[in-house]
Amino acid sequence: MTNAIGTSTARVDGIAKVTGTAQYAYEHPFTDPVYLHPVQATVARGAVDTFRSDKAESVDGVLAVLSPWNAPRLADVSDPELSLLQGPEVRFRGQIIGAVIATTPEIARHAQSLVEVEYTTDDHDTVLRADHPDRYPEDDPQTIGDDVDEKLSSAQLVIDQRYSTPEEHNTPMEPHTAVALWDPAEQHLTLTTATQGPHSVVDTLAPLLGLEPQQLRVVSPHVGGGFGSKAAPHGHDLVAALGALALPGRAVKYAVTRQQGFVFVGYRSPTRQHLRLGARCDGTLTAIDHESFSQVSPAGTFSESASSISASMYAADARRLVHHLVPLDVPPPHWMRAPGEAPGMFALEVAMDELAVAAGIDPVELRIRNDPDRDPATGNRWTSRRLVECLHEGARQFGWRDRDPHPGIRRDGEWLIGTGMASATYPHVMSPGTKVTIRHDGGGRYTVRTGAADIGTGAWTTLTLISADALRVSRERVTMEIGDSSLPTATVAGGSSGTTSWGSAIVATAEAFRRQHGDDPEAGAQTTGGVSEDPLAEGYTAASFGAHFVEVRVHPGTGEVRVPRMRGVFSIGRVINPRTVRSQLLGGMVMGLSMALHEKSVRDPRFGHVVTQDLATYHVPVNADIEDMDASWLDETDELATPMGSRGAGEIGIVGSAAAIANAVYHATGTRVRDLPITPPALVRD
Amino acid sequence: MESRLALTVDGEEHTIEVDTRTTLLDALRDRIGATAPKKGCDHGQCGSCTVIEDGRRVTTCLSLAVAHDGASIVTASGLSDGDLGLHPMQQAFIEQDAFQCGYCTPGQICSAIGMLAEIADGSPSFVTEDLADPPTLTDAEIRERLSGNLCRCGAYVNILAAVRQATQHSDKGAA
Amino acid sequence: MRPFDYERATDAADAVARAASRPEAVFLAGGTNLVDHLKLGLVEPELLVDISHLPLAAIEQEPDGTLDIGANVRNADLAAHPAVRRSHPLLSRALLSGASGQLRNLATTGGNLLQRTRCVYFQDVTTPCNKRSPGSGCSALGGHTEQHAIFGASQQCIAVHPSDMAVALAALDAQVSLLGPEGVTSMPVTELHRLPGDSPERDTVLDRGQLITGVRIPPPPAGARHTYRKVRERSSFAFALISLAAEMVVEDGVIASARLALGGVAHKPWRARRAEEVLHGAPAITETFTAAAKAELEQARPLEGNAFKVPMARAMIVAALKELAVETT
């Protein structure tokens, strides 16, 4: 081993990023590109009746106007999200119903405003309610152990509360962008797009467009954040591709505006949750009943299942989990960092804090008392469950000992002070199927190629380190190639599975390379390999764990909340690159703080669209919101989970952090907030 | 309506014809090929398009190019010439891992450099305790002054550390 | 964005003449609000008269202490100017609470006064808005009203003025200097902006072609203490839920003078004159401050979505006045 893994390493793409020369989707050079601006529906449900584009077409510089009727036809219209411009149906407000392509972005945007559309409209409904008449359970309730109702009725302590989380938008700093170029001679489409998985874009779009996979190349070397919203192609990719087919030989650039980024590129569904915890006087849980609701779109199937988090988190004699879907006239919800886990853990960990208060037990101690020996959902052994050590270490770092649990009694000038904590977990996910090609370039230098994506996670660097150790060379001798579907197939950067899935494939391929070429390979020696299944042994559950500790200041007159101090301690297996992993964990915690205090997409039920559709009205934290915050981890390795000994780290930072802040707000003020976000209006009292 | 204008970008002079509607940001990115300033919101709400124009940090998405005829602009690509390597702020951003996806980074770096110049000039901020005194370089001052640059990856802790590192470098340089 | 002509004015009179020459002409200064609106399609002028290069960028202090500020002075320069920091730290603080460092390097004094509401419906051409499109209806009523007015709204419009600077200027009795086709005039900042009434499309009383050339601020009373407070949904770079500019002179425990203005509560910077009446001549004690806040907030007509603004404003007024009273020496 060369021990590249575990060495704090600067990003290999660092110079390109700090000098602004790393090419994001919009920035690849094309000759004489043209620009697309979409026409969007201004009704939430109905159909396009008339689409008059003559005024738009008469503008100098307009090259094409695509309508629901004249756009190139798709070979497969079974995906309602992506079957755009194939007919008049409008399923949500803001849906793409046309597109103008022109020689400049200014002309395209102006001409778009001249398209006149008339609709037939139907009544629409965009309000998520737990008692919605059309709700339906996603699956049968998951029941484990004894009868929940019986255990609840006989419990010495019961917490029975409702929680909610709002609609949230991923809002990566790089707005989604697609540049499509159809080469009519080669019958080949190149799509330069911001994606978390180039091959998944090919897999999805090629059949829709009637292309063989080899007729579509997706290029995406640098991606300006995604947080789930770039994990699958969305409408902009499809419309750019249609534009390219309509204008062969021209690169059609479509940069989604920030406002459009609040419509059709995915978002986190709001949730409504009902939690009932039954416990003995000593705080040990006897029952967990977690019921959740999220919305689903007629144009998609994604489900934000918040109740699943309660399957494995704590021991209990009885548990019942059920998730309901409410069909609404909304755009398709999609992945957003820790989908299900983030909102679910908010409810569970606030409920646990309420139980700690009711039982008169320290909240850290309460979690320790309910730590399960085996995975309650399956009876499996844990590959490694070190939540308790995270709790102890976090408490030590934070100075939790001797905390006075009484709420609303600590003051500093005009401000109230409080502290709170919560646990975190995220399942270990390994997605089989990644292929890797390793080539010996001569002189002990290697090129390692796979279609992985670096959305800011540090994959360029992390995979270099894994390759170096697997090939037993220094990291300087490894050249990584990622971010292109012309490279060997790779799975999506999502579910905290990237490093696990790609890294495992690299390790396996390096072993195959040695078997094939020996320890002294010729220049040009090459092996393609991969892993076809999850190596996790039967009978084991693997997951990451963590603990958040937070101090807040709350102004009782204005409801302002500040977070002067926040600590996260995590158990994530072996850390490949401490420098980038710390950044990911901190980034998750910042997003958790954001979820707790700032983020809320306000969907106006009268119109059906999100009216807080920019970064001035949809608030994410600024630098001044993040004060003394740090993340650390236990020294460990989990070789039952992956050959590198690592587990996922991308999402766990957001899980539980919002609850820790809400619990600290309770401790500061005595006000229990169960509905996010905790904005000043939520805390001001008359 | 087309209009002709001259811009100096990272030391290089450009003369371009632009639509009066073209923003300075789009002129830089689409016409000149200077893609270090990024389009994150196009409405002055994220700071990703920050450059240094005639010595001051500014956003470029809410400026019409035609109104900035003759301006001299430095982007993150032009902060130091090739012989000198990276600007100390850029070096610090790499060493402190002050970014993840990197999209806001050129704007953060230009903003940080402009911000330090403003502090050196004695300009106050909202968190400056006494407006009669020149500001001091506290953590709170740095955070407040960089709050016009959103980072959705949440690299703020490391951005602060990078600015600290860069200022120590320049202190040493001055000594 | 509709195509438009662009002309660079050579002096203030030239700017006024150019603007008067075309019915849909607008002035362009820093651009931070106008270009935003051009992109969103909220305004579709046929001519932009660029005034950003006019020599209206000086700050001068007259012998009596009056500050004379050119309309093109950038927000950052105004906030940092020694005379402003010395005489009117309230104004500096208000400016520094607004936008971001790089926007304050662009935005001008005149443009800041004329910035338009951030009502989410005004900014979205797909929703009705009487301010943008008179007679189309007010989408904010019955909608997302967290940011909206509690004072002086009408059935036609409940938007608020977003400026922080204007709130400070209203408290400081600043005057706006104007040049129009009819010549030079001036008016108090408190009279520049109007309540929406039946014509919310008009933010101010300015006539077409009238140009703000500067702002004049009289010297503060001796012994005055100031504070500017702003409550928003994050620590920085956000518009106010409520902002408060407060200045008070306390002599021997009695309030000799007090000037208060609130932002984020009305279609204009809201000078809290009823509160001031209660404060004048009263003892500088918490009971007085509470009574002053109560007197002002009795006029409030909150909606369900912004009812929080009444207790929030009360808490802000009382806390600010306490701060100004406690530290008096």
PDB file of N, CA and C in Angstrom, chain C residues 48-108:
ATOM      1  N   LEU C  48     -33.020  53.971 -22.873  1.00  0.00           N
ATOM      2  CA  LEU C  48     -32.327  54.104 -21.597  1.00  0.00           C
ATOM      3  C   LEU C  48     -31.396  55.305 -21.668  1.00  0.00           C
ATOM      4  N   VAL C  49     -31.600  56.244 -20.766  1.00  0.00           N
ATOM      5  CA  VAL C  49     -30.714  57.408 -20.701  1.00  0.00           C
ATOM      6  C   VAL C  49     -29.727  57.153 -19.574  1.00  0.00           C
ATOM      7  N   ASP C  50     -28.480  56.922 -19.946  1.00  0.00           N
ATOM      8  CA  ASP C  50     -27.455  56.551 -18.961  1.00  0.00           C
ATOM      9  C   ASP C  50     -26.966  57.807 -18.247  1.00  0.00           C
ATOM     10  N   ILE C  51     -27.267  57.884 -16.961  1.00  0.00           N
ATOM     11  CA  ILE C  51     -26.830  59.040 -16.157  1.00  0.00           C
ATOM     12  C   ILE C  51     -25.652  58.672 -15.258  1.00  0.00           C
ATOM     13  N   SER C  52     -25.160  57.436 -15.396  1.00  0.00           N
ATOM     14  CA  SER C  52     -24.163  56.970 -14.429  1.00  0.00           C
ATOM     15  C   SER C  52     -22.825  57.698 -14.569  1.00  0.00           C
ATOM     16  N   HIS C  53     -22.629  58.352 -15.707  1.00  0.00           N
ATOM     17  CA  HIS C  53     -21.349  59.040 -15.896  1.00  0.00           C
ATOM     18  C   HIS C  53     -21.433  60.530 -15.586  1.00  0.00           C
ATOM     19  N   LEU C  54     -22.607  61.007 -15.156  1.00  0.00           N
ATOM     20  CA  LEU C  54     -22.750  62.436 -14.857  1.00  0.00           C
ATOM     21  C   LEU C  54     -21.988  62.782 -13.578  1.00  0.00           C
ATOM     22  N   PRO C  55     -21.479  64.000 -13.510  1.00  0.00           N
ATOM     23  CA  PRO C  55     -20.700  64.386 -12.324  1.00  0.00           C
ATOM     24  C   PRO C  55     -21.598  64.727 -11.127  1.00  0.00           C
ATOM     25  N   LEU C  56     -22.285  63.710 -10.648  1.00  0.00           N
ATOM     26  CA  LEU C  56     -23.166  63.893  -9.484  1.00  0.00           C
ATOM     27  C   LEU C  56     -22.698  62.956  -8.381  1.00  0.00           C
ATOM     28  N   ALA C  57     -21.382  62.857  -8.223  1.00  0.00           N
ATOM     29  CA  ALA C  57     -20.830  61.834  -7.333  1.00  0.00           C
ATOM     30  C   ALA C  57     -20.060  62.422  -6.157  1.00  0.00           C
ATOM     31  N   ALA C  58     -20.357  63.670  -5.826  1.00  0.00           N
ATOM     32  CA  ALA C  58     -19.616  64.311  -4.724  1.00  0.00           C
ATOM     33  C   ALA C  58     -20.427  64.311  -3.431  1.00  0.00           C
ATOM     34  N   ILE C  59     -19.708  64.323  -2.318  1.00  0.00           N
ATOM     35  CA  ILE C  59     -20.330  64.506  -1.002  1.00  0.00           C
ATOM     36  C   ILE C  59     -19.668  65.724  -0.379  1.00  0.00           C
ATOM     37  N   GLU C  60     -20.473  66.730  -0.073  1.00  0.00           N
ATOM     38  CA  GLU C  60     -19.895  67.940   0.513  1.00  0.00           C
ATOM     39  C   GLU C  60     -20.616  68.303   1.790  1.00  0.00           C
ATOM     40  N   GLN C  61     -19.846  68.794   2.748  1.00  0.00           N
ATOM     41  CA  GLN C  61     -20.461  69.243   3.996  1.00  0.00           C
ATOM     42  C   GLN C  61     -20.432  70.759   4.014  1.00  0.00           C
ATOM     43  N   GLU C  62     -21.608  71.343   4.137  1.00  0.00           N
ATOM     44  CA  GLU C  62     -21.710  72.796   4.133  1.00  0.00           C
ATOM     45  C   GLU C  62     -21.380  73.336   5.521  1.00  0.00           C
ATOM     46  N   PRO C  63     -21.113  74.654   5.612  1.00  0.00           N
ATOM     47  CA  PRO C  63     -20.683  75.220   6.906  1.00  0.00           C
ATOM     48  C   PRO C  63     -21.657  74.928   8.054  1.00  0.00           C
ATOM     49  N   ASP C  64     -22.942  74.907   7.781  1.00  0.00           N
ATOM     50  CA  ASP C  64     -23.898  74.638   8.878  1.00  0.00           C
ATOM     51  C   ASP C  64     -23.998  73.154   9.203  1.00  0.00           C
ATOM     52  N   GLY C  65     -23.199  72.338   8.517  1.00  0.00           N
ATOM     53  CA  GLY C  65     -23.210  70.902   8.800  1.00  0.00           C
ATOM     54  C   GLY C  65     -24.081  70.101   7.862  1.00  0.00           C
ATOM     55  N   THR C  66     -24.868  70.763   7.032  1.00  0.00           N
ATOM     56  CA  THR C  66     -25.705  70.040   6.070  1.00  0.00           C
ATOM     57  C   THR C  66     -24.824  69.242   5.106  1.00  0.00           C
ATOM     58  N   LEU C  67     -25.218  67.999   4.885  1.00  0.00           N
ATOM     59  CA  LEU C  67     -24.495  67.147   3.929  1.00  0.00           C
ATOM     60  C   LEU C  67     -25.212  67.210   2.589  1.00  0.00           C
ATOM     61  N   ASP C  68     -24.427  67.444   1.550  1.00  0.00           N
ATOM     62  CA  ASP C  68     -24.981  67.502   0.199  1.00  0.00           C
ATOM     63  C   ASP C  68     -24.399  66.315  -0.570  1.00  0.00           C
ATOM     64  N   ILE C  69     -25.273  65.386  -0.935  1.00  0.00           N
ATOM     65  CA  ILE C  69     -24.828  64.100  -1.509  1.00  0.00           C
ATOM     66  C   ILE C  69     -25.313  64.006  -2.947  1.00  0.00           C
ATOM     67  N   GLY C  70     -24.400  63.802  -3.873  1.00  0.00           N
ATOM     68  CA  GLY C  70     -24.778  63.670  -5.279  1.00  0.00           C
ATOM     69  C   GLY C  70     -25.527  62.372  -5.532  1.00  0.00           C
ATOM     70  N   ALA C  71     -26.440  62.412  -6.505  1.00  0.00           N
ATOM     71  CA  ALA C  71     -27.290  61.245  -6.773  1.00  0.00           C
ATOM     72  C   ALA C  71     -26.486  60.039  -7.233  1.00  0.00           C
ATOM     73  N   ASN C  72     -25.328  60.276  -7.824  1.00  0.00           N
ATOM     74  CA  ASN C  72     -24.536  59.153  -8.334  1.00  0.00           C
ATOM     75  C   ASN C  72     -23.527  58.615  -7.320  1.00  0.00           C
ATOM     76  N   VAL C  73     -23.523  59.152  -6.117  1.00  0.00           N
ATOM     77  CA  VAL C  73     -22.625  58.593  -5.098  1.00  0.00           C
ATOM     78  C   VAL C  73     -23.023  57.140  -4.865  1.00  0.00           C
ATOM     79  N   ARG C  74     -22.046  56.262  -4.957  1.00  0.00           N
ATOM     80  CA  ARG C  74     -22.325  54.834  -4.766  1.00  0.00           C
ATOM     81  C   ARG C  74     -22.654  54.562  -3.298  1.00  0.00           C
ATOM     82  N   ASN C  75     -23.500  53.595  -3.075  1.00  0.00           N
ATOM     83  CA  ASN C  75     -23.908  53.262  -1.706  1.00  0.00           C
ATOM     84  C   ASN C  75     -22.697  52.971  -0.818  1.00  0.00           C
ATOM     85  N   ALA C  76     -21.709  52.269  -1.369  1.00  0.00           N
ATOM     86  CA  ALA C  76     -20.526  51.924  -0.574  1.00  0.00           C
ATOM     87  C   ALA C  76     -19.754  53.183  -0.190  1.00  0.00           C
ATOM     88  N   ASP C  77     -19.643  54.119  -1.129  1.00  0.00           N
ATOM     89  CA  ASP C  77     -18.886  55.342  -0.859  1.00  0.00           C
ATOM     90  C   ASP C  77     -19.615  56.236   0.140  1.00  0.00           C
ATOM     91  N   LEU C  78     -20.923  56.267   0.026  1.00  0.00           N
ATOM     92  CA  LEU C  78     -21.695  57.077   0.967  1.00  0.00           C
ATOM     93  C   LEU C  78     -21.545  56.512   2.380  1.00  0.00           C
ATOM     94  N   ALA C  79     -21.650  55.201   2.499  1.00  0.00           N
ATOM     95  CA  ALA C  79     -21.554  54.583   3.832  1.00  0.00           C
ATOM     96  C   ALA C  79     -20.179  54.793   4.453  1.00  0.00           C
ATOM     97  N   ALA C  80     -19.144  54.847   3.615  1.00  0.00           N
ATOM     98  CA  ALA C  80     -17.772  54.907   4.126  1.00  0.00           C
ATOM     99  C   ALA C  80     -17.263  56.336   4.291  1.00  0.00           C
ATOM    100  N   HIS C  81     -18.025  57.312   3.826  1.00  0.00           N
ATOM    101  CA  HIS C  81     -17.514  58.687   3.837  1.00  0.00           C
ATOM    102  C   HIS C  81     -17.347  59.189   5.276  1.00  0.00           C
ATOM    103  N   PRO C  82     -16.197  59.808   5.569  1.00  0.00           N
ATOM    104  CA  PRO C  82     -15.939  60.226   6.960  1.00  0.00           C
ATOM    105  C   PRO C  82     -17.016  61.163   7.521  1.00  0.00           C
ATOM    106  N   ALA C  83     -17.505  62.064   6.705  1.00  0.00           N
ATOM    107  CA  ALA C  83     -18.506  63.014   7.219  1.00  0.00           C
ATOM    108  C   ALA C  83     -19.814  62.288   7.549  1.00  0.00           C
ATOM    109  N   VAL C  84     -20.157  61.295   6.746  1.00  0.00           N
ATOM    110  CA  VAL C  84     -21.386  60.538   7.008  1.00  0.00           C
ATOM    111  C   VAL C  84     -21.214  59.702   8.276  1.00  0.00           C
ATOM    112  N   ARG C  85     -20.069  59.071   8.389  1.00  0.00           N
ATOM    113  CA  ARG C  85     -19.836  58.229   9.571  1.00  0.00           C
ATOM    114  C   ARG C  85     -19.798  59.079  10.840  1.00  0.00           C
ATOM    115  N   ARG C  86     -19.294  60.285  10.704  1.00  0.00           N
ATOM    116  CA  ARG C  86     -19.187  61.167  11.873  1.00  0.00           C
ATOM    117  C   ARG C  86     -20.557  61.743  12.250  1.00  0.00           C
ATOM    118  N   SER C  87     -21.241  62.309  11.241  1.00  0.00           N
ATOM    119  CA  SER C  87     -22.491  63.024  11.545  1.00  0.00           C
ATOM    120  C   SER C  87     -23.720  62.123  11.519  1.00  0.00           C
ATOM    121  N   HIS C  88     -23.713  61.170  10.626  1.00  0.00           N
ATOM    122  CA  HIS C  88     -24.927  60.357  10.439  1.00  0.00           C
ATOM    123  C   HIS C  88     -24.605  58.871  10.384  1.00  0.00           C
ATOM    124  N   PRO C  89     -24.018  58.330  11.444  1.00  0.00           N
ATOM    125  CA  PRO C  89     -23.728  56.887  11.437  1.00  0.00           C
ATOM    126  C   PRO C  89     -24.976  56.049  11.188  1.00  0.00           C
ATOM    127  N   LEU C  90     -26.125  56.605  11.508  1.00  0.00           N
ATOM    128  CA  LEU C  90     -27.385  55.913  11.233  1.00  0.00           C
ATOM    129  C   LEU C  90     -27.518  55.606   9.738  1.00  0.00           C
ATOM    130  N   LEU C  91     -27.165  56.578   8.924  1.00  0.00           N
ATOM    131  CA  LEU C  91     -27.249  56.401   7.474  1.00  0.00           C
ATOM    132  C   LEU C  91     -26.224  55.367   6.995  1.00  0.00           C
ATOM    133  N   SER C  92     -25.012  55.461   7.526  1.00  0.00           N
ATOM    134  CA  SER C  92     -23.993  54.465   7.156  1.00  0.00           C
ATOM    135  C   SER C  92     -24.483  53.067   7.479  1.00  0.00           C
ATOM    136  N   ARG C  93     -24.978  52.922   8.684  1.00  0.00           N
ATOM    137  CA  ARG C  93     -25.393  51.590   9.149  1.00  0.00           C
ATOM    138  C   ARG C  93     -26.543  51.061   8.280  1.00  0.00           C
ATOM    139  N   ALA C  94     -27.484  51.940   7.965  1.00  0.00           N
ATOM    140  CA  ALA C  94     -28.613  51.502   7.129  1.00  0.00           C
ATOM    141  C   ALA C  94     -28.116  51.049   5.765  1.00  0.00           C
ATOM    142  N   LEU C  95     -27.230  51.841   5.169  1.00  0.00           N
ATOM    143  CA  LEU C  95     -26.686  51.468   3.856  1.00  0.00           C
ATOM    144  C   LEU C  95     -25.973  50.124   3.931  1.00  0.00           C
ATOM    145  N   LEU C  96     -25.185  49.954   4.984  1.00  0.00           N
ATOM    146  CA  LEU C  96     -24.371  48.742   5.094  1.00  0.00           C
ATOM    147  C   LEU C  96     -25.213  47.506   5.396  1.00  0.00           C
ATOM    148  N   SER C  97     -26.441  47.724   5.827  1.00  0.00           N
ATOM    149  CA  SER C  97     -27.322  46.575   6.070  1.00  0.00           C
ATOM    150  C   SER C  97     -27.977  46.094   4.783  1.00  0.00           C
ATOM    151  N   GLY C  98     -27.825  46.883   3.724  1.00  0.00           N
ATOM    152  CA  GLY C  98     -28.531  46.551   2.483  1.00  0.00           C
ATOM    153  C   GLY C  98     -27.645  45.839   1.485  1.00  0.00           C
ATOM    154  N   ALA C  99     -28.236  44.929   0.747  1.00  0.00           N
ATOM    155  CA  ALA C  99     -27.580  44.238  -0.379  1.00  0.00           C
ATOM    156  C   ALA C  99     -26.258  43.605   0.052  1.00  0.00           C
ATOM    157  N   SER C 100     -25.236  43.700  -0.823  1.00  0.00           N
ATOM    158  CA  SER C 100     -23.945  43.082  -0.540  1.00  0.00           C
ATOM    159  C   SER C 100     -22.853  44.068  -0.911  1.00  0.00           C
ATOM    160  N   GLY C 101     -21.639  43.762  -0.514  1.00  0.00           N
ATOM    161  CA  GLY C 101     -20.521  44.660  -0.800  1.00  0.00           C
ATOM    162  C   GLY C 101     -20.400  44.989  -2.274  1.00  0.00           C
ATOM    163  N   GLN C 102     -20.514  43.954  -3.115  1.00  0.00           N
ATOM    164  CA  GLN C 102     -20.305  44.224  -4.539  1.00  0.00           C
ATOM    165  C   GLN C 102     -21.481  44.950  -5.176  1.00  0.00           C
ATOM    166  N   LEU C 103     -22.695  44.788  -4.631  1.00  0.00           N
ATOM    167  CA  LEU C 103     -23.829  45.563  -5.141  1.00  0.00           C
ATOM    168  C   LEU C 103     -23.753  47.010  -4.664  1.00  0.00           C
ATOM    169  N   ARG C 104     -23.287  47.201  -3.422  1.00  0.00           N
ATOM    170  CA  ARG C 104     -23.166  48.581  -2.912  1.00  0.00           C
ATOM    171  C   ARG C 104     -22.103  49.360  -3.676  1.00  0.00           C
ATOM    172  N   ASN C 105     -21.176  48.643  -4.315  1.00  0.00           N
ATOM    173  CA  ASN C 105     -20.194  49.326  -5.160  1.00  0.00           C
ATOM    174  C   ASN C 105     -20.798  49.799  -6.471  1.00  0.00           C
ATOM    175  N   LEU C 106     -21.974  49.320  -6.806  1.00  0.00           N
ATOM    176  CA  LEU C 106     -22.634  49.718  -8.053  1.00  0.00           C
ATOM    177  C   LEU C 106     -23.814  50.655  -7.808  1.00  0.00           C
ATOM    178  N   ALA C 107     -24.611  50.335  -6.798  1.00  0.00           N
ATOM    179  CA  ALA C 107     -25.882  51.030  -6.590  1.00  0.00           C
ATOM    180  C   ALA C 107     -25.640  52.485  -6.186  1.00  0.00           C
ATOM    181  N   THR C 108     -26.509  53.364  -6.676  1.00  0.00           N
ATOM    182  CA  THR C 108     -26.337  54.797  -6.415  1.00  0.00           C
ATOM    183  C   THR C 108     -27.374  55.304  -5.415  1.00  0.00           C
TER     184      THR C 108
END
